[in-house]
Coordinates of C-alpha atoms in Angstrom, one line a residue:
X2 CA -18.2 44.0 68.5
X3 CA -15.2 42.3 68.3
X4 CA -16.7 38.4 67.8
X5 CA -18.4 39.3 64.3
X6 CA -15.5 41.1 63.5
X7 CA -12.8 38.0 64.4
X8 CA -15.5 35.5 62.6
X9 CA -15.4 38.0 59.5
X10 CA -11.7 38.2 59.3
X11 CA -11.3 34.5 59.9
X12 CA -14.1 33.7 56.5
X13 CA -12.2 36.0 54.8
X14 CA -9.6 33.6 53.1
X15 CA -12.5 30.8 53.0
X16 CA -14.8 33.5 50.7
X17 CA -11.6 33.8 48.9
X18 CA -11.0 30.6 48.1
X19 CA -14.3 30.0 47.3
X20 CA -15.0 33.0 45.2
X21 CA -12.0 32.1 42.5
X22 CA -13.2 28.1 42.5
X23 CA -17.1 29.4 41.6
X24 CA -15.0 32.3 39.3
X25 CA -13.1 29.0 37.2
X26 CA -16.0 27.1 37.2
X27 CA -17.9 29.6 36.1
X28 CA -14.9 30.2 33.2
X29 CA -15.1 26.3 32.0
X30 CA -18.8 26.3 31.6
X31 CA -18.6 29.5 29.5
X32 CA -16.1 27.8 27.6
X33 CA -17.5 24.9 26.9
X34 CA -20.6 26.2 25.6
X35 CA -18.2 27.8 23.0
X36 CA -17.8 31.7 24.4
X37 CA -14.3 31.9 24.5
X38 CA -13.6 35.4 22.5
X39 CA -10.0 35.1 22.9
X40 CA -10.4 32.9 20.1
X41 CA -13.0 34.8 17.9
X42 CA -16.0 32.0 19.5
X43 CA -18.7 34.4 20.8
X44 CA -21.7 32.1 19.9
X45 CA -23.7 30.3 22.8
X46 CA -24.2 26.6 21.6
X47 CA -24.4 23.2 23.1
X48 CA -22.8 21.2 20.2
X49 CA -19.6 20.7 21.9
X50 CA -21.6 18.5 24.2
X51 CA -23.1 16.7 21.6
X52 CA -20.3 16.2 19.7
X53 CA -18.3 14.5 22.6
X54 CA -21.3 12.5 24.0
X55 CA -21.0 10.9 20.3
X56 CA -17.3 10.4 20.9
X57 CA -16.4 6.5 21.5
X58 CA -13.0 8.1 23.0
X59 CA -15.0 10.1 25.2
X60 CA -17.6 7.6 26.1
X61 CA -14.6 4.9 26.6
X62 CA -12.6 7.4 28.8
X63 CA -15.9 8.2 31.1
X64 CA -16.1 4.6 31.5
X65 CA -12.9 4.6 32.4
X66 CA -13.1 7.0 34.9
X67 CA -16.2 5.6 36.5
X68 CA -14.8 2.7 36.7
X69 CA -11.8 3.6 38.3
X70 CA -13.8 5.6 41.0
X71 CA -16.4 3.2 41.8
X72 CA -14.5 0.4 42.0
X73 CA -11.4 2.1 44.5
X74 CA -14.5 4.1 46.8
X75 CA -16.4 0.7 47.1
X76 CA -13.2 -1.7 48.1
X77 CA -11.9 1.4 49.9
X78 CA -15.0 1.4 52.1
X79 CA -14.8 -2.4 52.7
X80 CA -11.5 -2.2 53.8
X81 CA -11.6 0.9 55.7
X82 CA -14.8 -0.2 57.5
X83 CA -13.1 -3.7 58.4
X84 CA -9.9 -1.6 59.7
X85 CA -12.2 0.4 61.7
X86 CA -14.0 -1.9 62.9
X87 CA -10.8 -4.0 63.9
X88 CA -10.0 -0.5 66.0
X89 CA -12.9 -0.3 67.5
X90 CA -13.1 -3.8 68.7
X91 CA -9.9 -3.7 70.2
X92 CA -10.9 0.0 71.9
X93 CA -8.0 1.6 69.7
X94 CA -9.9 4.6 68.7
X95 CA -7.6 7.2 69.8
X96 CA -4.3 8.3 70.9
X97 CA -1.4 7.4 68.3
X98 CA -3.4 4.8 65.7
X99 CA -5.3 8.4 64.8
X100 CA -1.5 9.9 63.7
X101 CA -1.0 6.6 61.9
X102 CA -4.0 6.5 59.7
X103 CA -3.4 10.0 59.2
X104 CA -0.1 9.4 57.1
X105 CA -1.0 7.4 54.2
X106 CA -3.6 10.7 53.3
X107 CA -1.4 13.2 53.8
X108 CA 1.5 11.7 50.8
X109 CA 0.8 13.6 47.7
X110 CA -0.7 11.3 44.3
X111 CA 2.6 11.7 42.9
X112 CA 4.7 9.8 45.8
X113 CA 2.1 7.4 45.6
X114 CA 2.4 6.9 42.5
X115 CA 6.5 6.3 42.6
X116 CA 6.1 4.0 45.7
X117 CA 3.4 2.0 43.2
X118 CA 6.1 1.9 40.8
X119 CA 8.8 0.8 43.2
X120 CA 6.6 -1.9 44.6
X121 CA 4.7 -3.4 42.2
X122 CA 5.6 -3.3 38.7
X123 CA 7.5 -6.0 37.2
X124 CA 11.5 -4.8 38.5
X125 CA 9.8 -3.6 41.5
X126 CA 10.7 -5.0 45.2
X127 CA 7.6 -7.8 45.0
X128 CA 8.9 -9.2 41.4
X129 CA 12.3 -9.0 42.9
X130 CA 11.5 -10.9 46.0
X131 CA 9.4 -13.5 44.3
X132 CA 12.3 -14.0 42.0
X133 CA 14.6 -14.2 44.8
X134 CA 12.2 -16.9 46.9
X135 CA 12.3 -19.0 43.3
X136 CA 8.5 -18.5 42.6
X137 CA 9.4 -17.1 39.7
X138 CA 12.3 -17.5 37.5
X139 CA 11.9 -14.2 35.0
X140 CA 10.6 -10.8 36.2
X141 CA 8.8 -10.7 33.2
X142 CA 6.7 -13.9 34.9
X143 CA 5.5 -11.2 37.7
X144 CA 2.0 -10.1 36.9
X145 CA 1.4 -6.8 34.8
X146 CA -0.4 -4.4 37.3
X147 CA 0.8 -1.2 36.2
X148 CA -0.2 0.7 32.9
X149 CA -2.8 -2.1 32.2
X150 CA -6.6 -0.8 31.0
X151 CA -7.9 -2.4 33.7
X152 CA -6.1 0.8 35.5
X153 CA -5.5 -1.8 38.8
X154 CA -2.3 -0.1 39.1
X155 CA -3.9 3.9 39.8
X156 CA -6.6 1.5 41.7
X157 CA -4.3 0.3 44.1
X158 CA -2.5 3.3 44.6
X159 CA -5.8 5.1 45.4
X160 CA -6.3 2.3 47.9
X161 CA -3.2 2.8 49.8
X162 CA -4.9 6.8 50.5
X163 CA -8.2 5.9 50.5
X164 CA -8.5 3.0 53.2
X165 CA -6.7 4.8 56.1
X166 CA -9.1 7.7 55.0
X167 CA -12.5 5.8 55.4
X168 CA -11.0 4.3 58.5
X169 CA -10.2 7.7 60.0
X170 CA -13.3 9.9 59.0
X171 CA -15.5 6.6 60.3
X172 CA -13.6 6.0 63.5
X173 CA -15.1 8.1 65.8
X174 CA -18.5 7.8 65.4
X175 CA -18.2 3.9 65.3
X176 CA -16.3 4.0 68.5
X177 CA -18.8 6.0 70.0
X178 CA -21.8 3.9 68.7
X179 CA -19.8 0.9 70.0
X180 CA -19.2 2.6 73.6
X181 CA -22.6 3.1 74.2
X182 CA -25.3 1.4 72.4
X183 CA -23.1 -1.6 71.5
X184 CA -22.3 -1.9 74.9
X185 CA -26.1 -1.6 75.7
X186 CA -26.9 -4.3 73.1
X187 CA -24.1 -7.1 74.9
X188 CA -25.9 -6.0 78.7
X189 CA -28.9 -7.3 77.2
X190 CA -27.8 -10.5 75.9
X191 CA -26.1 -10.2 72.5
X192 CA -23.2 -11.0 71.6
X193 CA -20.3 -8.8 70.1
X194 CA -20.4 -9.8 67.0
X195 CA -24.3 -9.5 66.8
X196 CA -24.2 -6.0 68.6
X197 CA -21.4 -5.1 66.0
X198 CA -23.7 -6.1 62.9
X199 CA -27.4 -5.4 64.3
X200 CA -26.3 -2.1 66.5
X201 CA -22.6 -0.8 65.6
X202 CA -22.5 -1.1 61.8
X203 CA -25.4 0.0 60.8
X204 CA -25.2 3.0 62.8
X205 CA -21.9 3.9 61.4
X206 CA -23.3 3.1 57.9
X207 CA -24.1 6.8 57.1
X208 CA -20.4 8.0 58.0
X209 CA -19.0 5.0 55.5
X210 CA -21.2 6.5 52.5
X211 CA -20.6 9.6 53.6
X212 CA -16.5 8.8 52.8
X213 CA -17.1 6.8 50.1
X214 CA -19.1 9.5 48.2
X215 CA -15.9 11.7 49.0
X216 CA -13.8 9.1 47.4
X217 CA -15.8 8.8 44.6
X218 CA -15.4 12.9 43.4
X219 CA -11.9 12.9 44.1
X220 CA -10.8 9.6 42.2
X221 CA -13.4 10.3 39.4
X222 CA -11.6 14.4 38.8
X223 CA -8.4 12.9 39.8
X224 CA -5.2 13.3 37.2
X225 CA -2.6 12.7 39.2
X226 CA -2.4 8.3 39.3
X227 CA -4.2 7.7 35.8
X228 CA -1.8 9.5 33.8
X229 CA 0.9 8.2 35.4
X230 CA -0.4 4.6 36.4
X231 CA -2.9 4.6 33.7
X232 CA -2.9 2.6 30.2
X233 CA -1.7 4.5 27.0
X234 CA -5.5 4.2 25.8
X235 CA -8.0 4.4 27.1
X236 CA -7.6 7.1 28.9
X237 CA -9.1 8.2 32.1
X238 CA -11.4 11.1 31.3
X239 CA -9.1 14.0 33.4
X240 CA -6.3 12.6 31.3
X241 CA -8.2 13.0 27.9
X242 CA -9.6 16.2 29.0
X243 CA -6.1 17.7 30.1
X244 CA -4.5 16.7 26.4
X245 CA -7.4 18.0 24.5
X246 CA -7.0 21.2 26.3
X247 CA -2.9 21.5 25.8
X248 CA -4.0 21.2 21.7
X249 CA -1.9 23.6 19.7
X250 CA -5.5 24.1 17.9
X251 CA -6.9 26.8 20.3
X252 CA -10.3 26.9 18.8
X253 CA -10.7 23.1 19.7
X254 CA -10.6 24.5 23.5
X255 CA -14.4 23.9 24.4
X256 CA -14.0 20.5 23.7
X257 CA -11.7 20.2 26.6
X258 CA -13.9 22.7 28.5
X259 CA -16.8 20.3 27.8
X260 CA -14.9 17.4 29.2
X261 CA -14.3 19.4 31.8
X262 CA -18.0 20.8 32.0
X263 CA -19.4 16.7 32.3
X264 CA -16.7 16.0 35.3
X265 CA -17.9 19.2 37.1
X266 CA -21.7 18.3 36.9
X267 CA -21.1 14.5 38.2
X268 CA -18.9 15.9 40.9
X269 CA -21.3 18.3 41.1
X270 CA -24.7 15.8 41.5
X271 CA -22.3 13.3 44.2
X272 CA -21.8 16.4 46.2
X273 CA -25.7 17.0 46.4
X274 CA -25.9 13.2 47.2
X275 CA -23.5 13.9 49.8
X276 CA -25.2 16.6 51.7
X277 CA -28.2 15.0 51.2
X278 CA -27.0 12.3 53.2
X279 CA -25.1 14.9 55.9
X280 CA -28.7 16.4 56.4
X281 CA -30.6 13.2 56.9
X282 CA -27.6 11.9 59.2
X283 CA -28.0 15.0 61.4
X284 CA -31.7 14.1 61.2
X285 CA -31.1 11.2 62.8
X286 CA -28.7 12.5 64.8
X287 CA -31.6 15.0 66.6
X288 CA -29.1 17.6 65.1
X289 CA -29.8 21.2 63.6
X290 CA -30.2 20.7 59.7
X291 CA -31.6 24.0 59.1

């Protein structure tokens, strides 16, 4: 009697937790279908959907925000994969490398953001040193990678937290493929770098989408490194979403809600992808999938 009852107590914060995130989403969906009877809107309707999806703001700041997460997940999971592989091939896999990686991930967005700052805007340490070697002879020469619409600025910072993190969550199962069926592959002939690319990567392929599709939620809900990286306009969809909802207008409030509601359903539809891709990995795997 006293296993289900540890394994209840243990769940307990976990059903927490996840009863008040299903509770808030449940609040911004209401909202944004306008039932918010704070503010006297008790009518179920759909036209604060419409009415952002005709939005060129809107539509400019989901670009925006797609943007921003596809393109830091995909050069994230180059990166990461080639530092992996790099690991692997030199049979560091464990021991302190793991503590390493682990320290770029655990920095909070906002001390990213400042080191960003420090290094790479145009007073920053990289304008100062270039200045200083003579490359160039103005800081205003250095090139503008912060607060551009490009958003390369919230991009890189991203990167700094994202590589180590595809590295990390790919590096065991790559190691391990690489151990034994790699191995296997060079007994019979191959070469390591053809057992890395016919055996060892594609093996590992499933963990590296897996990691990228975690990238992709988190940078495309992510606040934190548009606002404060970001260009003035447009703004990253979070950012556009947060203002709108700080309106002194409170009956505007399912707009933001509905802002809201669109980033929730995309996050949403990658996390189906990404269990999708869990299940069929475990298939694979010979694994229980239920």
């Amino acid at each position: 009697m006293r296993k289900p009852r540890t394994v209840f107590f243990l769940l307990l914060p976990l059903a927490a937790v996840t009863l008040l995130v299903l509770a808030a989403c449940a609040c911004v969906l209401a909202q944004s279908l306008g039932w918010v009877p704070a503010f006297g809107l008790e009518e179920i309707t759909f036209s604060y959907y419409l009415d952002i999806l005709r939005d060129e703001d809107f539509l400019r700041s989901l670009a925006v925000s797609l943007g921003v997460a596809a393109g830091s997940a995909l050069l994230a999971a180059v990166l990461g994969t080639a530092v992996c592989a790099a690991l692997t091939v030199r049979g560091r896999s464990g021991g302190a490398i793991t503590y390493v990686l682990r320290l770029p991930i655990l920095v909070p967005h906002a001390v990213v953001a400042l080191f960003t700052i420090l290094i790479f805007s145009q007073t920053g340490l990289l304008a100062r040193l270039a200045c200083a070697l003579g490359l160039i002879s103005d800081f205003t020469q250095f090139p503008q990678l912060l607060y551009t619409p490009g958003y390369e600025g919230a991009v890189a910072a991203y990167l700094w937290k994202e590589v180590p993190f595809v590295a990390y969550f790919t590096l065991a199962l790559m190691s391990g493929v690489s151990g034994t069926l790699g191995e296997a592959a060079e007994d019979l002939g191959a070469s390591p770098l053809r057992s890395f690319f016919s055996v060892t990567l594609p093996l590992s392929l499933p963990a590296v989408c897996r990691a990228t599709l975690i990238i992709f939620i988190f940078a495309f809900g992510g606040y934190e490194l548009p606002m404060l990286l970001g260009a003035t306009l447009p703004k990253a969809l979070p950012v556009e979403a947060y203002l709108a909802y700080m309106s002194p207008e409170l009956r505007d409030r399912p707009y933001a809600m509905a802002m809201y509601g669109v980033i929730l359903v995309l996050s949403v539809a990658m996390a189906g992808l990404y269990a999708l891709l869990t299940r069929r990995l475990l298939r694979r795997m010979g694994g229980n999938h239920g």
